[in-house]
Short mmCIF file of C-alpha atoms and ligand atoms in Angstrom, two decimals:
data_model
loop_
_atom_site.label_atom_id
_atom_site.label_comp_id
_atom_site.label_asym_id
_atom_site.label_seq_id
_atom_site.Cartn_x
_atom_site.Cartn_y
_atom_site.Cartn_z
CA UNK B 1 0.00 0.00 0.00
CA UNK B 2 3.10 2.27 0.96
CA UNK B 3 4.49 1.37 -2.16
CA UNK B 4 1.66 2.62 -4.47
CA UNK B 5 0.88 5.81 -2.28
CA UNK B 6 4.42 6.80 -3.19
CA UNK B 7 4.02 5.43 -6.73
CA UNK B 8 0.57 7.64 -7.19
CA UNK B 9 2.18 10.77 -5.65
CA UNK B 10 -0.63 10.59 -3.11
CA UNK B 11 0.98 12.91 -0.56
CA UNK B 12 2.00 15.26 -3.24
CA UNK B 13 -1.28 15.46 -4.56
CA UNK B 14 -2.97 16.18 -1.62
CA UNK B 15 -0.41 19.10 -0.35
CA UNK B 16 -1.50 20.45 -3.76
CA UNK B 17 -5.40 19.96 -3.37
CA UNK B 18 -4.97 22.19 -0.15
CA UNK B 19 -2.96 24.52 -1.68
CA UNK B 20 -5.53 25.36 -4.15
CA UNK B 21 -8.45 25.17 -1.73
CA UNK B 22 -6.69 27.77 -0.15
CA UNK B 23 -5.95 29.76 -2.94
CA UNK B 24 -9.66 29.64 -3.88
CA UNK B 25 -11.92 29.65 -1.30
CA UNK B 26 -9.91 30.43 2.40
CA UNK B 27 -10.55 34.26 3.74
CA UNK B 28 -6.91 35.94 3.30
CA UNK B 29 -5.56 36.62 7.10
CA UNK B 30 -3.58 39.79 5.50
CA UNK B 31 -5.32 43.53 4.49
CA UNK B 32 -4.38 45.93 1.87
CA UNK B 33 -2.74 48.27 3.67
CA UNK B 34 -2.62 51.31 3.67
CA UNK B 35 -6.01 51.14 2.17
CA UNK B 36 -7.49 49.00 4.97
CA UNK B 37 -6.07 50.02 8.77
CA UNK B 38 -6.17 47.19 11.44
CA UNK B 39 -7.60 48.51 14.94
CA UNK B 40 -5.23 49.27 17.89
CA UNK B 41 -4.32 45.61 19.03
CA UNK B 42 -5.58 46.04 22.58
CA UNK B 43 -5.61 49.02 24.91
CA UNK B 44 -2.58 50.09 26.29
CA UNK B 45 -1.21 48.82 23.53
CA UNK B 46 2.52 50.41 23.63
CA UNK B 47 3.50 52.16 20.25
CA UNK B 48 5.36 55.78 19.64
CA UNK B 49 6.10 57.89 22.87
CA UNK B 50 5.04 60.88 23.09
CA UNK B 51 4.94 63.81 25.99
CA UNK B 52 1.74 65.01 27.11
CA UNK B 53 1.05 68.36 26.60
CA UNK B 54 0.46 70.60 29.56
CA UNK B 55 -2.84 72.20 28.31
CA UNK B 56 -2.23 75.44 30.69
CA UNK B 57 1.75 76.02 29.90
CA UNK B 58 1.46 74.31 26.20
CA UNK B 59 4.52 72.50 27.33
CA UNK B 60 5.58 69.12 28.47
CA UNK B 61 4.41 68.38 32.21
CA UNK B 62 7.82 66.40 32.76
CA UNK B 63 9.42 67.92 35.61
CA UNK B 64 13.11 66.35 35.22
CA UNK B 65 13.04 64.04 38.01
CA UNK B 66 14.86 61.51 35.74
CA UNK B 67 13.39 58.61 36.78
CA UNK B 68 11.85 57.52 33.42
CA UNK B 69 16.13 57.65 32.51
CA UNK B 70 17.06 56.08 35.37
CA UNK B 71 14.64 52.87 34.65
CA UNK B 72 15.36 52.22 31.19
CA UNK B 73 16.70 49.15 30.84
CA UNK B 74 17.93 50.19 26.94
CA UNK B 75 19.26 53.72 28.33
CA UNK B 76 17.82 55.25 25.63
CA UNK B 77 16.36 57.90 27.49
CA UNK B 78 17.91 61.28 27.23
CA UNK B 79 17.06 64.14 29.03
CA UNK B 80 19.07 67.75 30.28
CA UNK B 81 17.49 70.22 32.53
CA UNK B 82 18.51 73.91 34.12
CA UNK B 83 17.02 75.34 37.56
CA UNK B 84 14.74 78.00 36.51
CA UNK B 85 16.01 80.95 38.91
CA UNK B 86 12.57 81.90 39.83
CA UNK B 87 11.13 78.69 40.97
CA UNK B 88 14.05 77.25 41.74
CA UNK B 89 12.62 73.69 40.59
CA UNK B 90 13.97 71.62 37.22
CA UNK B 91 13.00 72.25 33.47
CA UNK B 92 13.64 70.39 30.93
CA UNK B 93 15.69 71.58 28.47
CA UNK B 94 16.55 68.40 26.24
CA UNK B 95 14.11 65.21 26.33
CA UNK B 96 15.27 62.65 23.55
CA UNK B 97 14.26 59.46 22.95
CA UNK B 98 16.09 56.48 20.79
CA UNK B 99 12.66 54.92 19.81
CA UNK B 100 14.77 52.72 17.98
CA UNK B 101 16.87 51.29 21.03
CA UNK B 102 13.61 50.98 22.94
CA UNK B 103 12.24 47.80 23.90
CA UNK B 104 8.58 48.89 24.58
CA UNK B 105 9.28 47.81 28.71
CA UNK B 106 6.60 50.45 29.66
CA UNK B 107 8.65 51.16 32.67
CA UNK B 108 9.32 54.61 31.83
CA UNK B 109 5.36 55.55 31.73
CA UNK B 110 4.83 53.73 34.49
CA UNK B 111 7.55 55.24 36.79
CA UNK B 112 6.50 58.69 36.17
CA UNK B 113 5.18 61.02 38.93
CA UNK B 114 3.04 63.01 36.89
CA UNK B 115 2.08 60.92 34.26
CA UNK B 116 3.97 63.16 31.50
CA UNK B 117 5.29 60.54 29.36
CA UNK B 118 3.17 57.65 27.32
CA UNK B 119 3.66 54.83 24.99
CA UNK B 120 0.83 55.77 22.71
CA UNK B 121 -1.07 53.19 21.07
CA UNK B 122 -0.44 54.92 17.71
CA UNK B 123 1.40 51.94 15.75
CA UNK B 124 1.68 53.34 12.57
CA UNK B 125 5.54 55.29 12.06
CA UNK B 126 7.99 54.69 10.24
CA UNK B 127 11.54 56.56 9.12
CA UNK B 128 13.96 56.07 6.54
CA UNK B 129 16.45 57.47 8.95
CA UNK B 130 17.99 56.60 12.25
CA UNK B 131 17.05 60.33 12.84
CA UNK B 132 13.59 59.97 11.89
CA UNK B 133 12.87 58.04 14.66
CA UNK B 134 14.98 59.84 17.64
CA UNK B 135 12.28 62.17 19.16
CA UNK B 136 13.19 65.06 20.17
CA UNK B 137 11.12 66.98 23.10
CA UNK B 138 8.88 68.80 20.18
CA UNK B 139 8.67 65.92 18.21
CA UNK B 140 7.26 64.05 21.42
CA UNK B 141 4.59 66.52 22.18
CA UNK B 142 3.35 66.63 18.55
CA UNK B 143 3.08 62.88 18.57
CA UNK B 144 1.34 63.80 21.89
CA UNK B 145 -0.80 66.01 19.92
CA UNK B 146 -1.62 63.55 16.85
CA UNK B 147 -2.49 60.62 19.12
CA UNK B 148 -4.99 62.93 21.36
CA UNK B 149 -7.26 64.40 18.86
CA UNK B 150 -8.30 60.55 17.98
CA UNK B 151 -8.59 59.55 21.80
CA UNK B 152 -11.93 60.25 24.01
CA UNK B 153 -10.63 63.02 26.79
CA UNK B 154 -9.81 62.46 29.37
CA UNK B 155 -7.48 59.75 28.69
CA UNK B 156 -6.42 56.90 30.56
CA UNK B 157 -3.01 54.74 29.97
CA UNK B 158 -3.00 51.82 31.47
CA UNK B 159 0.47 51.75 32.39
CA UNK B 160 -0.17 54.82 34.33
CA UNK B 161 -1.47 53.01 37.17
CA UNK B 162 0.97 50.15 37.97
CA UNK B 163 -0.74 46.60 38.86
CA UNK B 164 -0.28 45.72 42.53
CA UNK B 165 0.58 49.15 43.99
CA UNK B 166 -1.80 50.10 46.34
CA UNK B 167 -3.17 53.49 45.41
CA UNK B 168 -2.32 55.26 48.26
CA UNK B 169 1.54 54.56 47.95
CA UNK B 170 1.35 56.72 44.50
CA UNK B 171 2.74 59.86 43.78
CA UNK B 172 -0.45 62.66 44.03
CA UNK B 173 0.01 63.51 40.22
CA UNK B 174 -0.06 59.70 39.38
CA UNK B 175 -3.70 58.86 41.22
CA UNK B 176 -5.48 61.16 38.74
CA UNK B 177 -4.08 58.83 36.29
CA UNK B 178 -5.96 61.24 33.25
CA UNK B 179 -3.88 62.55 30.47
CA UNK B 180 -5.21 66.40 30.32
S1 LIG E 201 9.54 51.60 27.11
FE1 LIG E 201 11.25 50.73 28.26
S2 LIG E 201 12.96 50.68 26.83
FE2 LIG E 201 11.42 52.06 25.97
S3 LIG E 201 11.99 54.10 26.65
FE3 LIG E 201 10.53 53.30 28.14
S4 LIG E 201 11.79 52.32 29.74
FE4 LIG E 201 13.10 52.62 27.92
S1 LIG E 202 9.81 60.29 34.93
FE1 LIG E 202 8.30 61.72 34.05
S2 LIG E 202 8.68 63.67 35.10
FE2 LIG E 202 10.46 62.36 35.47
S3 LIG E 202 11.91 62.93 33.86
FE3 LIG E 202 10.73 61.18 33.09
S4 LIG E 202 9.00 62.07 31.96
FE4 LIG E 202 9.88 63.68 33.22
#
């Protein structure tokens, strides 16, 4: 029987049956993109970082603590502040990301006091340069500003609130957990 099965090409002729079953009648699993755009995997899902905007100030509510730097395991964080002489308190006066380095951890959003930095579940970017896809602090509130006008306000990351940390051990900023 194993004989003629190999004399008939049995095997062969069944891998091509299903092939062209396949070809004919099985739903494709891929879209035409750019025509067709898949939904956001799941929410929270983490894509290009971005700073929020402070609606009031129209800059970035990151106030230079450095612990979003400190965390990353890729150290591809990058950030340079000055004492303002009037307050006295930190401002940022380089934030830079290496989107490219990153490893989409989530520790940086999640470490945050003040909930100024998110992995925005915008998953459509590309660059044709290593540039391209080092944000710079203005680059990372317009990404801010792109991924907000399609989100309901206010909005609410995920990673904001950290699983198993009781709320009252959070940082005051960090139990509003809202973007602005
Ligand atoms: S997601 Fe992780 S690797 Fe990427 S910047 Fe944040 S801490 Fe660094
Ligand atoms: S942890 Fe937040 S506030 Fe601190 S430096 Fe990073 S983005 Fe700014």
């Amino acid at each position: 029987m194993k004989i003629l099965e190999k004399a008939l090409l049995i095997e062969i002729l069944k891998g091509l049956a299903l092939t062209l079953r396949k070809m004919l009648f099985a739903k494709p699993v891929t879209i035409q993109y750019y025509d067709k755009v898949r939904p956001v995997p799941a929410p929270g899902f983490r894509g290009r970082h971005a700073l929020v905007r402070d609606e009031k100030t129209g800059d970035t509510l990151c106030i230079a603590c450095l612990r979003c730097a400190r965390v990353c395991p890729s150290k591809c964080i990058h950030i340079e502040y000055e004492i303002d002489p009037q307050t006295k308190r930190r401002k940022v006066v380089k934030y830079e990301i290496e989107a490219l380095r990153c490893i989409y951890c989530g520790y940086c959003e999640e470490v945050c006091p003040v909930n100024a930095l998110v992995l925005t579940e915008w998953y459509e970017y590309v660059g044709f340069t290593r540039d391209d896809l080092i944000f710079d602090k203005e680059k990372l509130l317009k990404n801010w500003d792109e991924f907000i006008v399609t989100q309901k306000r206010p909005y609410m990351n995920p990673f904001w609130k950290p699983r198993g940390i009781p709320e009252k051990f959070l940082p005051a900023k960090k139990r509003q957990f809202t973007g602005v």
